[in-house]
PDB file of C-alpha atoms in Angstrom:
ATOM      1  CA  MET A   8      14.866  34.735 -23.851  1.00  0.00           C
ATOM      2  CA  ASP A   9      11.530  35.872 -22.543  1.00  0.00           C
ATOM      3  CA  ILE A  10      11.909  38.703 -20.072  1.00  0.00           C
ATOM      4  CA  LEU A  11       9.647  37.226 -17.773  1.00  0.00           C
ATOM      5  CA  ARG A  12      11.074  33.550 -17.706  1.00  0.00           C
ATOM      6  CA  PRO A  13      15.104  34.521 -18.185  1.00  0.00           C
ATOM      7  CA  GLU A  14      17.474  31.273 -18.639  1.00  0.00           C
ATOM      8  CA  SER A  15      20.224  32.754 -16.838  1.00  0.00           C
ATOM      9  CA  GLY A  16      21.373  35.323 -14.310  1.00  0.00           C
ATOM     10  CA  ILE A  17      18.917  34.719 -12.121  1.00  0.00           C
ATOM     11  CA  ALA A  18      18.586  31.635  -9.303  1.00  0.00           C
ATOM     12  CA  PRO A  19      15.311  30.058 -10.118  1.00  0.00           C
ATOM     13  CA  ALA A  20      14.255  29.862  -6.262  1.00  0.00           C
ATOM     14  CA  ASP A  21      15.383  33.489  -5.370  1.00  0.00           C
ATOM     15  CA  PRO A  22      12.320  34.857  -3.582  1.00  0.00           C
ATOM     16  CA  VAL A  23      12.972  38.568  -5.327  1.00  0.00           C
ATOM     17  CA  GLU A  24      13.015  37.075  -8.627  1.00  0.00           C
ATOM     18  CA  GLN A  25      10.057  34.927  -8.453  1.00  0.00           C
ATOM     19  CA  ARG A  26       7.843  38.097  -7.137  1.00  0.00           C
ATOM     20  CA  LEU A  27       9.106  40.036  -9.812  1.00  0.00           C
ATOM     21  CA  ASP A  28       8.029  37.323 -12.574  1.00  0.00           C
ATOM     22  CA  GLU A  29       4.801  36.495 -10.850  1.00  0.00           C
ATOM     23  CA  GLN A  30       4.025  40.083 -10.588  1.00  0.00           C
ATOM     24  CA  ALA A  31       4.576  41.227 -14.453  1.00  0.00           C
ATOM     25  CA  LEU A  32       2.904  38.041 -15.468  1.00  0.00           C
ATOM     26  CA  TRP A  33      -0.199  38.530 -13.643  1.00  0.00           C
ATOM     27  CA  TYR A  34      -0.354  42.427 -14.699  1.00  0.00           C
ATOM     28  CA  SER A  35       0.228  41.097 -18.373  1.00  0.00           C
ATOM     29  CA  ARG A  36      -2.609  38.474 -18.251  1.00  0.00           C
ATOM     30  CA  LYS A  37      -4.817  40.544 -16.720  1.00  0.00           C
ATOM     31  CA  SER A  38      -4.412  43.793 -18.821  1.00  0.00           C
ATOM     32  CA  ALA A  39      -4.655  40.904 -22.099  1.00  0.00           C
ATOM     33  CA  GLN A  40      -8.010  39.992 -20.366  1.00  0.00           C
ATOM     34  CA  ALA A  41      -9.280  43.910 -19.902  1.00  0.00           C
ATOM     35  CA  ARG A  42      -8.087  44.708 -23.534  1.00  0.00           C
ATOM     36  CA  THR A  43     -10.247  41.469 -24.961  1.00  0.00           C
ATOM     37  CA  MET A  44     -13.374  42.340 -22.844  1.00  0.00           C
ATOM     38  CA  TYR A  45     -13.183  46.098 -24.349  1.00  0.00           C
ATOM     39  CA  LYS A  46     -12.463  45.233 -27.615  1.00  0.00           C
ATOM     40  CA  ARG A  47     -15.301  42.591 -27.654  1.00  0.00           C
ATOM     41  CA  VAL A  48     -18.088  44.670 -26.221  1.00  0.00           C
ATOM     42  CA  LYS A  49     -17.129  47.962 -28.155  1.00  0.00           C
ATOM     43  CA  LEU A  50     -17.404  45.764 -31.284  1.00  0.00           C
ATOM     44  CA  ALA A  51     -20.547  44.411 -30.039  1.00  0.00           C
ATOM     45  CA  GLN A  52     -21.689  47.827 -29.585  1.00  0.00           C
ATOM     46  CA  ILE A  53     -20.861  49.052 -32.930  1.00  0.00           C
ATOM     47  CA  VAL A  54     -22.436  46.373 -34.538  1.00  0.00           C
ATOM     48  CA  VAL A  55     -25.419  46.067 -32.501  1.00  0.00           C
ATOM     49  CA  GLY A  56     -26.015  49.930 -32.337  1.00  0.00           C
ATOM     50  CA  ALA A  57     -25.350  50.020 -36.516  1.00  0.00           C
ATOM     51  CA  LEU A  58     -28.599  47.757 -36.629  1.00  0.00           C
ATOM     52  CA  VAL A  59     -30.505  50.131 -34.864  1.00  0.00           C
ATOM     53  CA  PRO A  60     -30.999  52.613 -37.926  1.00  0.00           C
ATOM     54  CA  VAL A  61     -31.385  49.465 -40.344  1.00  0.00           C
ATOM     55  CA  LEU A  62     -33.904  47.724 -38.002  1.00  0.00           C
ATOM     56  CA  ALA A  63     -36.093  51.002 -38.014  1.00  0.00           C
ATOM     57  CA  ALA A  64     -35.843  51.677 -41.737  1.00  0.00           C
ATOM     58  CA  LEU A  65     -36.980  47.831 -42.302  1.00  0.00           C
ATOM     59  CA  SER A  66     -39.932  48.976 -40.754  1.00  0.00           C
ATOM     60  CA  ALA A  67     -39.104  46.154 -38.005  1.00  0.00           C
ATOM     61  CA  PRO A  68     -41.391  45.627 -35.060  1.00  0.00           C
ATOM     62  CA  ALA A  69     -40.951  48.432 -32.434  1.00  0.00           C
ATOM     63  CA  TYR A  70     -40.050  46.253 -29.755  1.00  0.00           C
ATOM     64  CA  VAL A  71     -37.049  44.383 -31.699  1.00  0.00           C
ATOM     65  CA  THR A  72     -35.600  48.024 -32.847  1.00  0.00           C
ATOM     66  CA  ALA A  73     -36.217  49.039 -28.897  1.00  0.00           C
ATOM     67  CA  VAL A  74     -34.552  45.719 -27.806  1.00  0.00           C
ATOM     68  CA  THR A  75     -31.471  46.118 -30.265  1.00  0.00           C
ATOM     69  CA  ALA A  76     -31.096  49.926 -28.834  1.00  0.00           C
ATOM     70  CA  ALA A  77     -31.001  48.870 -25.280  1.00  0.00           C
ATOM     71  CA  LEU A  78     -28.299  46.405 -25.885  1.00  0.00           C
ATOM     72  CA  VAL A  79     -26.232  48.993 -26.922  1.00  0.00           C
ATOM     73  CA  VAL A  80     -26.833  50.685 -23.667  1.00  0.00           C
ATOM     74  CA  MET A  81     -26.194  47.613 -21.872  1.00  0.00           C
ATOM     75  CA  ALA A  82     -22.658  46.829 -23.636  1.00  0.00           C
ATOM     76  CA  GLU A  83     -22.010  50.687 -22.423  1.00  0.00           C
ATOM     77  CA  GLY A  84     -22.956  50.213 -18.897  1.00  0.00           C
ATOM     78  CA  ALA A  85     -20.859  47.001 -18.652  1.00  0.00           C
ATOM     79  CA  GLN A  86     -18.131  49.435 -20.121  1.00  0.00           C
ATOM     80  CA  GLN A  87     -18.402  51.588 -17.602  1.00  0.00           C
ATOM     81  CA  LEU A  88     -18.708  49.232 -14.276  1.00  0.00           C
ATOM     82  CA  PHE A  89     -16.045  47.055 -15.563  1.00  0.00           C
ATOM     83  CA  GLN A  90     -13.734  49.696 -16.561  1.00  0.00           C
ATOM     84  CA  TRP A  91     -12.301  47.445 -18.920  1.00  0.00           C
ATOM     85  CA  GLN A  92     -10.028  50.019 -21.030  1.00  0.00           C
ATOM     86  CA  PRO A  93      -8.493  51.805 -18.663  1.00  0.00           C
ATOM     87  CA  THR A  94      -7.775  48.562 -16.592  1.00  0.00           C
ATOM     88  CA  TRP A  95      -6.029  47.271 -19.769  1.00  0.00           C
ATOM     89  CA  ILE A  96      -3.776  50.385 -19.930  1.00  0.00           C
ATOM     90  CA  GLN A  97      -3.181  50.587 -16.715  1.00  0.00           C
ATOM     91  CA  TYR A  98      -2.257  47.090 -16.163  1.00  0.00           C
ATOM     92  CA  ARG A  99      -0.070  46.765 -19.457  1.00  0.00           C
ATOM     93  CA  PHE A 100       1.719  49.882 -18.000  1.00  0.00           C
ATOM     94  CA  THR A 101       2.364  48.195 -14.622  1.00  0.00           C
ATOM     95  CA  ALA A 102       3.608  45.131 -16.307  1.00  0.00           C
ATOM     96  CA  GLU A 103       5.820  47.053 -18.629  1.00  0.00           C
ATOM     97  CA  LEU A 104       7.350  49.006 -16.029  1.00  0.00           C
ATOM     98  CA  LEU A 105       8.297  45.866 -13.933  1.00  0.00           C
ATOM     99  CA  LYS A 106       9.784  44.556 -17.251  1.00  0.00           C
ATOM    100  CA  HIS A 107      11.716  47.844 -17.585  1.00  0.00           C
ATOM    101  CA  GLU A 108      13.200  47.050 -13.823  1.00  0.00           C
ATOM    102  CA  ARG A 109      13.900  43.486 -15.072  1.00  0.00           C
ATOM    103  CA  TYR A 110      16.113  44.841 -17.622  1.00  0.00           C
ATOM    104  CA  LEU A 111      17.626  47.401 -15.656  1.00  0.00           C
ATOM    105  CA  TYR A 112      18.546  44.711 -12.748  1.00  0.00           C
ATOM    106  CA  LEU A 113      19.834  42.016 -15.731  1.00  0.00           C
ATOM    107  CA  ALA A 114      22.238  45.025 -17.202  1.00  0.00           C
ATOM    108  CA  GLN A 115      23.092  46.138 -13.829  1.00  0.00           C
ATOM    109  CA  VAL A 116      22.510  49.760 -14.573  1.00  0.00           C
ATOM    110  CA  GLY A 117      20.423  52.765 -13.195  1.00  0.00           C
ATOM    111  CA  PRO A 118      19.756  51.644  -9.490  1.00  0.00           C
ATOM    112  CA  TYR A 119      20.921  48.337  -9.888  1.00  0.00           C
ATOM    113  CA  THR A 120      24.896  49.084 -10.230  1.00  0.00           C
ATOM    114  CA  ALA A 121      25.985  48.958  -6.496  1.00  0.00           C
ATOM    115  CA  GLN A 122      25.981  45.146  -4.250  1.00  0.00           C
ATOM    116  CA  ASN A 123      22.773  45.466  -2.872  1.00  0.00           C
ATOM    117  CA  ARG A 124      20.940  45.575  -6.291  1.00  0.00           C
ATOM    118  CA  ARG A 125      18.909  42.525  -5.364  1.00  0.00           C
ATOM    119  CA  GLU A 126      17.763  44.216  -1.872  1.00  0.00           C
ATOM    120  CA  VAL A 127      16.855  47.591  -4.636  1.00  0.00           C
ATOM    121  CA  LEU A 128      14.857  45.323  -6.856  1.00  0.00           C
ATOM    122  CA  ALA A 129      12.939  43.919  -4.099  1.00  0.00           C
ATOM    123  CA  GLN A 130      12.145  47.379  -2.870  1.00  0.00           C
ATOM    124  CA  ARG A 131      11.244  48.963  -5.996  1.00  0.00           C
ATOM    125  CA  VAL A 132       8.952  46.245  -7.123  1.00  0.00           C
ATOM    126  CA  GLU A 133       7.086  46.170  -3.927  1.00  0.00           C
ATOM    127  CA  THR A 134       6.695  50.163  -5.028  1.00  0.00           C
ATOM    128  CA  ILE A 135       5.621  49.359  -7.519  1.00  0.00           C
ATOM    129  CA  THR A 136       2.761  46.750  -6.787  1.00  0.00           C
ATOM    130  CA  PHE A 137       1.811  48.912  -3.948  1.00  0.00           C
ATOM    131  CA  ASN A 138       1.679  51.911  -5.639  1.00  0.00           C
ATOM    132  CA  GLU A 139      -0.743  50.116  -8.655  1.00  0.00           C
ATOM    133  CA  ASN A 140      -3.032  48.410  -5.493  1.00  0.00           C
ATOM    134  CA  ALA A 141      -3.491  52.194  -4.142  1.00  0.00           C
ATOM    135  CA  ALA A 142      -4.723  53.568  -7.201  1.00  0.00           C
ATOM    136  CA  TRP A 143      -6.747  50.437  -7.521  1.00  0.00           C
ATOM    137  CA  ALA A 144      -8.559  51.401  -4.257  1.00  0.00           C
ATOM    138  CA  GLU A 145      -8.653  54.745  -5.065  1.00  0.00           C
ATOM    139  CA  ARG A 146     -10.369  53.984  -8.597  1.00  0.00           C
ATOM    140  CA  ASN A 147     -12.824  52.110  -6.466  1.00  0.00           C
ATOM    141  CA  ARG A 148     -13.216  54.058  -3.876  1.00  0.00           C
ATOM    142  CA  SER A 149     -13.988  57.061  -6.255  1.00  0.00           C
ATOM    143  CA  GLU A 150     -16.557  54.979  -8.134  1.00  0.00           C
ATOM    144  CA  GLN A 151     -18.407  54.030  -4.905  1.00  0.00           C
ATOM    145  CA  LEU A 152     -18.436  57.699  -3.685  1.00  0.00           C
ATOM    146  CA  SER A 153     -20.069  58.954  -7.051  1.00  0.00           C
ATOM    147  CA  ASP A 154     -22.620  55.906  -6.411  1.00  0.00           C
ATOM    148  CA  PRO A 155     -24.880  56.662  -3.836  1.00  0.00           C
ATOM    149  CA  SER A 156     -26.581  53.339  -3.608  1.00  0.00           C
ATOM    150  CA  ALA A 157     -22.570  51.464  -3.503  1.00  0.00           C
ATOM    151  CA  GLY A 158     -21.925  49.876  -0.321  1.00  0.00           C
ATOM    152  CA  HIS A 159     -25.653  49.766   1.198  1.00  0.00           C
ATOM    153  CA  ASN A 160     -27.419  46.649   1.570  1.00  0.00           C
ATOM    154  CA  SER A 161     -31.460  47.252   0.290  1.00  0.00           C
TER     155      SER A 161
END
């Protein structure tokens, strides 16, 4: 049974359950995308970076070595700009947290033992997603504050 698409215990048209499924799936997919980008760019950085001393040792034209080295710097710049690794980790954490809530809900344990367990689930899912959105906004606000040119049209 897929935890994001349970086959029993939950009415498929339930908006609370649908919201949980959609959010867990979104964070899971975005986490996987960020992980893939991080690993691809990091691997390219390693491979291209390893070519720089080889090109120098082979007395390659200076511009070839310089362009190769510049590619490594550009890849690191992209890593810093898009923050794939922290996004991957944070989104994976959020997806797992939502999955954890589903397990507790289905098992009717923890905060889900009372009659109002559906309402508790709705509140907890919204709290998790709100906190993630607030953290995302704060990360982006911090980036904007550290970049004096951010937010200014030139």
